[in-house]
Amino acid sequence: MAKQHDIYKCPECDCLLEVKGGCTCDCDCEFSCCGNPMEKLVEQTADKAKEKHVPVIEKIEGGYKVTVGTTLHPMTEEHWITLIELITDDKVYTQYLKPGDAPEATFMVDAENVSAREYCNLHGLWRA
Ligand SMILES: [Fe+2]
């Protein structure tokens, strides 16, 4: 069953699809792209100490700054962070990035409970 915020990826063209509403049916929802089933991405988390992918959330005046990760992630044409999300109890804020950008995003959001996700084009989906 597809849940709100699940992200699926096409194994052929790397297209990403994010579920905006939770599925209410009883089926095994399957999304397709390029004629193939899309793969559900699993959020990865890891020890932050040596990690380049786990987002680091910093409270700043008026909001949050999210950096990927404790050692800055590369942002080259071959290997980059395509997006960073800040997730609150009832909203998702997205910053799309491109090669050459800094692997960070600032969200002027007044919320107490937040988490962050990022997507690396080579290493997948990560959450903190
Ligand atoms: Fe990566």
PDB file of C-alpha atoms and ligand atoms in Angstrom:
ATOM      1  CA  MET A   1       0.000   0.000   0.000  1.00  0.00           C
ATOM      2  CA  ALA A   2       1.422   3.357  -1.004  1.00  0.00           C
ATOM      3  CA  LYS A   3       1.794   5.772   1.902  1.00  0.00           C
ATOM      4  CA  GLN A   4       1.945   9.546   1.865  1.00  0.00           C
ATOM      5  CA  HIS A   5       5.528  10.756   1.156  1.00  0.00           C
ATOM      6  CA  ASP A   6       6.660   7.403  -0.289  1.00  0.00           C
ATOM      7  CA  ILE A   7       8.991   7.949  -3.222  1.00  0.00           C
ATOM      8  CA  TYR A   8       9.203   5.614  -6.212  1.00  0.00           C
ATOM      9  CA  LYS A   9      11.941   5.568  -8.873  1.00  0.00           C
ATOM     10  CA  CYS A  10      11.943   4.334 -12.433  1.00  0.00           C
ATOM     11  CA  PRO A  11      14.867   1.897 -12.819  1.00  0.00           C
ATOM     12  CA  GLU A  12      15.272   2.912 -16.447  1.00  0.00           C
ATOM     13  CA  CYS A  13      15.025   6.716 -16.635  1.00  0.00           C
ATOM     14  CA  ASP A  14      15.511   7.659 -12.920  1.00  0.00           C
ATOM     15  CA  CYS A  15      12.178   9.524 -12.851  1.00  0.00           C
ATOM     16  CA  LEU A  16      10.989  10.100  -9.251  1.00  0.00           C
ATOM     17  CA  LEU A  17       7.366   9.970  -8.111  1.00  0.00           C
ATOM     18  CA  GLU A  18       6.299  11.122  -4.621  1.00  0.00           C
ATOM     19  CA  VAL A  19       2.962   9.997  -3.219  1.00  0.00           C
ATOM     20  CA  LYS A  20       1.076  13.065  -2.036  1.00  0.00           C
ATOM     21  CA  GLY A  21      -1.913  11.250  -0.589  1.00  0.00           C
ATOM     22  CA  GLY A  22      -2.080   7.951   1.238  1.00  0.00           C
ATOM     23  CA  CYS A  23      -3.674   5.095  -0.641  1.00  0.00           C
ATOM     24  CA  THR A  24      -7.085   4.051   0.673  1.00  0.00           C
ATOM     25  CA  CYS A  25      -7.583   0.936  -1.419  1.00  0.00           C
ATOM     26  CA  ASP A  26      -6.679  -2.624  -0.540  1.00  0.00           C
ATOM     27  CA  CYS A  27      -4.561  -3.300  -3.595  1.00  0.00           C
ATOM     28  CA  ASP A  28      -0.808  -3.576  -3.900  1.00  0.00           C
ATOM     29  CA  CYS A  29      -0.452  -0.247  -5.647  1.00  0.00           C
ATOM     30  CA  GLU A  30       2.078  -0.359  -8.419  1.00  0.00           C
ATOM     31  CA  PHE A  31       3.306   2.597 -10.412  1.00  0.00           C
ATOM     32  CA  SER A  32       4.973   2.238 -13.770  1.00  0.00           C
ATOM     33  CA  CYS A  33       7.283   4.273 -15.970  1.00  0.00           C
ATOM     34  CA  CYS A  34       9.000   3.368 -19.258  1.00  0.00           C
ATOM     35  CA  GLY A  35       6.799   0.260 -19.291  1.00  0.00           C
ATOM     36  CA  ASN A  36       8.319  -1.110 -16.076  1.00  0.00           C
ATOM     37  CA  PRO A  37       7.248  -1.124 -12.407  1.00  0.00           C
ATOM     38  CA  MET A  38       8.770   1.689 -10.365  1.00  0.00           C
ATOM     39  CA  GLU A  39      10.828   0.772  -7.281  1.00  0.00           C
ATOM     40  CA  LYS A  40       9.874   2.105  -3.850  1.00  0.00           C
ATOM     41  CA  LEU A  41      12.856   3.894  -2.317  1.00  0.00           C
ATOM     42  CA  VAL A  42      13.814   2.954   1.219  1.00  0.00           C
ATOM     43  CA  GLU A  43      14.903   5.819   3.463  1.00  0.00           C
ATOM     44  CA  GLN A  44      18.412   5.153   4.693  1.00  0.00           C
ATOM     45  CA  THR A  45      19.842   6.439   7.938  1.00  0.00           C
ATOM     46  CA  ALA A  46      23.305   5.890   9.311  1.00  0.00           C
ATOM     47  CA  ASP A  47      25.838   6.968  11.839  1.00  0.00           C
ATOM     48  CA  LYS A  48      26.405  10.659  11.135  1.00  0.00           C
ATOM     49  CA  ALA A  49      30.067  10.544  12.123  1.00  0.00           C
ATOM     50  CA  LYS A  50      31.519   9.654   8.721  1.00  0.00           C
ATOM     51  CA  GLU A  51      28.510  10.134   6.529  1.00  0.00           C
ATOM     52  CA  LYS A  52      28.124  12.248   3.408  1.00  0.00           C
ATOM     53  CA  HIS A  53      24.425  11.546   2.937  1.00  0.00           C
ATOM     54  CA  VAL A  54      22.518  11.889   6.198  1.00  0.00           C
ATOM     55  CA  PRO A  55      20.997  15.390   6.295  1.00  0.00           C
ATOM     56  CA  VAL A  56      22.121  17.642   9.146  1.00  0.00           C
ATOM     57  CA  ILE A  57      19.329  19.863  10.480  1.00  0.00           C
ATOM     58  CA  GLU A  58      20.371  23.134  12.097  1.00  0.00           C
ATOM     59  CA  LYS A  59      17.909  25.481  13.816  1.00  0.00           C
ATOM     60  CA  ILE A  60      18.491  29.045  12.619  1.00  0.00           C
ATOM     61  CA  GLU A  61      16.644  32.275  13.370  1.00  0.00           C
ATOM     62  CA  GLY A  62      13.236  31.954  11.719  1.00  0.00           C
ATOM     63  CA  GLY A  63      13.692  28.460  10.380  1.00  0.00           C
ATOM     64  CA  TYR A  64      16.060  25.598   9.605  1.00  0.00           C
ATOM     65  CA  LYS A  65      19.138  25.011   7.512  1.00  0.00           C
ATOM     66  CA  VAL A  66      19.643  21.497   6.143  1.00  0.00           C
ATOM     67  CA  THR A  67      23.109  20.456   4.978  1.00  0.00           C
ATOM     68  CA  VAL A  68      24.076  17.156   3.316  1.00  0.00           C
ATOM     69  CA  GLY A  69      25.942  15.795   5.386  1.00  0.00           C
ATOM     70  CA  THR A  70      28.627  16.322   8.047  1.00  0.00           C
ATOM     71  CA  THR A  71      31.190  16.097   5.245  1.00  0.00           C
ATOM     72  CA  LEU A  72      29.699  18.030   2.331  1.00  0.00           C
ATOM     73  CA  HIS A  73      28.355  15.803  -0.417  1.00  0.00           C
ATOM     74  CA  PRO A  74      29.774  16.255  -3.974  1.00  0.00           C
ATOM     75  CA  MET A  75      27.659  18.267  -6.422  1.00  0.00           C
ATOM     76  CA  THR A  76      29.158  17.237  -9.777  1.00  0.00           C
ATOM     77  CA  GLU A  77      27.386  16.451 -13.066  1.00  0.00           C
ATOM     78  CA  GLU A  78      27.787  12.741 -12.335  1.00  0.00           C
ATOM     79  CA  HIS A  79      26.974  12.694  -8.632  1.00  0.00           C
ATOM     80  CA  TRP A  80      24.778  15.203  -6.855  1.00  0.00           C
ATOM     81  CA  ILE A  81      21.944  15.817  -4.436  1.00  0.00           C
ATOM     82  CA  THR A  82      18.836  16.433  -6.526  1.00  0.00           C
ATOM     83  CA  LEU A  83      16.535  17.576  -3.723  1.00  0.00           C
ATOM     84  CA  ILE A  84      16.294  18.313  -0.014  1.00  0.00           C
ATOM     85  CA  GLU A  85      13.000  18.163   1.866  1.00  0.00           C
ATOM     86  CA  LEU A  86      12.048  19.568   5.253  1.00  0.00           C
ATOM     87  CA  ILE A  87       9.091  17.673   6.690  1.00  0.00           C
ATOM     88  CA  THR A  88       6.852  19.017   9.463  1.00  0.00           C
ATOM     89  CA  ASP A  89       3.776  17.429  11.038  1.00  0.00           C
ATOM     90  CA  ASP A  90       1.563  18.541   8.153  1.00  0.00           C
ATOM     91  CA  LYS A  91       3.750  20.003   5.398  1.00  0.00           C
ATOM     92  CA  VAL A  92       6.659  19.106   3.144  1.00  0.00           C
ATOM     93  CA  TYR A  93       8.990  21.806   1.813  1.00  0.00           C
ATOM     94  CA  THR A  94      11.242  20.942  -1.119  1.00  0.00           C
ATOM     95  CA  GLN A  95      14.399  22.589  -2.434  1.00  0.00           C
ATOM     96  CA  TYR A  96      15.506  21.236  -5.809  1.00  0.00           C
ATOM     97  CA  LEU A  97      19.241  21.387  -6.509  1.00  0.00           C
ATOM     98  CA  LYS A  98      21.480  21.049  -9.549  1.00  0.00           C
ATOM     99  CA  PRO A  99      25.167  20.218 -10.035  1.00  0.00           C
ATOM    100  CA  GLY A 100      27.357  23.081  -8.823  1.00  0.00           C
ATOM    101  CA  ASP A 101      24.918  24.186  -6.112  1.00  0.00           C
ATOM    102  CA  ALA A 102      25.856  23.870  -2.459  1.00  0.00           C
ATOM    103  CA  PRO A 103      24.374  20.684  -0.912  1.00  0.00           C
ATOM    104  CA  GLU A 104      22.204  22.691   1.456  1.00  0.00           C
ATOM    105  CA  ALA A 105      18.835  24.389   1.757  1.00  0.00           C
ATOM    106  CA  THR A 106      17.307  26.981   4.066  1.00  0.00           C
ATOM    107  CA  PHE A 107      13.647  26.763   5.009  1.00  0.00           C
ATOM    108  CA  MET A 108      12.035  29.700   6.808  1.00  0.00           C
ATOM    109  CA  VAL A 109       9.551  27.545   8.663  1.00  0.00           C
ATOM    110  CA  ASP A 110       8.031  28.017  12.105  1.00  0.00           C
ATOM    111  CA  ALA A 111       7.637  24.419  13.277  1.00  0.00           C
ATOM    112  CA  GLU A 112       8.799  22.429  16.260  1.00  0.00           C
ATOM    113  CA  ASN A 113       8.915  18.860  14.959  1.00  0.00           C
ATOM    114  CA  VAL A 114      10.887  18.553  11.752  1.00  0.00           C
ATOM    115  CA  SER A 115      12.778  15.901   9.858  1.00  0.00           C
ATOM    116  CA  ALA A 116      14.701  16.099   6.611  1.00  0.00           C
ATOM    117  CA  ARG A 117      15.251  13.917   3.572  1.00  0.00           C
ATOM    118  CA  GLU A 118      17.561  14.172   0.626  1.00  0.00           C
ATOM    119  CA  TYR A 119      17.959  12.251  -2.596  1.00  0.00           C
ATOM    120  CA  CYS A 120      21.371  11.460  -4.098  1.00  0.00           C
ATOM    121  CA  ASN A 121      21.252  10.457  -7.766  1.00  0.00           C
ATOM    122  CA  LEU A 122      23.688   7.580  -7.090  1.00  0.00           C
ATOM    123  CA  HIS A 123      23.078   6.569  -3.478  1.00  0.00           C
ATOM    124  CA  GLY A 124      19.356   7.026  -2.987  1.00  0.00           C
ATOM    125  CA  LEU A 125      17.101   8.453  -0.305  1.00  0.00           C
ATOM    126  CA  TRP A 126      18.350   9.468   3.155  1.00  0.00           C
ATOM    127  CA  ARG A 127      16.540  10.772   6.232  1.00  0.00           C
ATOM    128  CA  ALA A 128      17.407  12.457   9.497  1.00  0.00           C
TER     129      ALA A 128
HETATM  130 FE    FE B   1      25.950  10.277  -3.021  1.00  0.00          FE
END
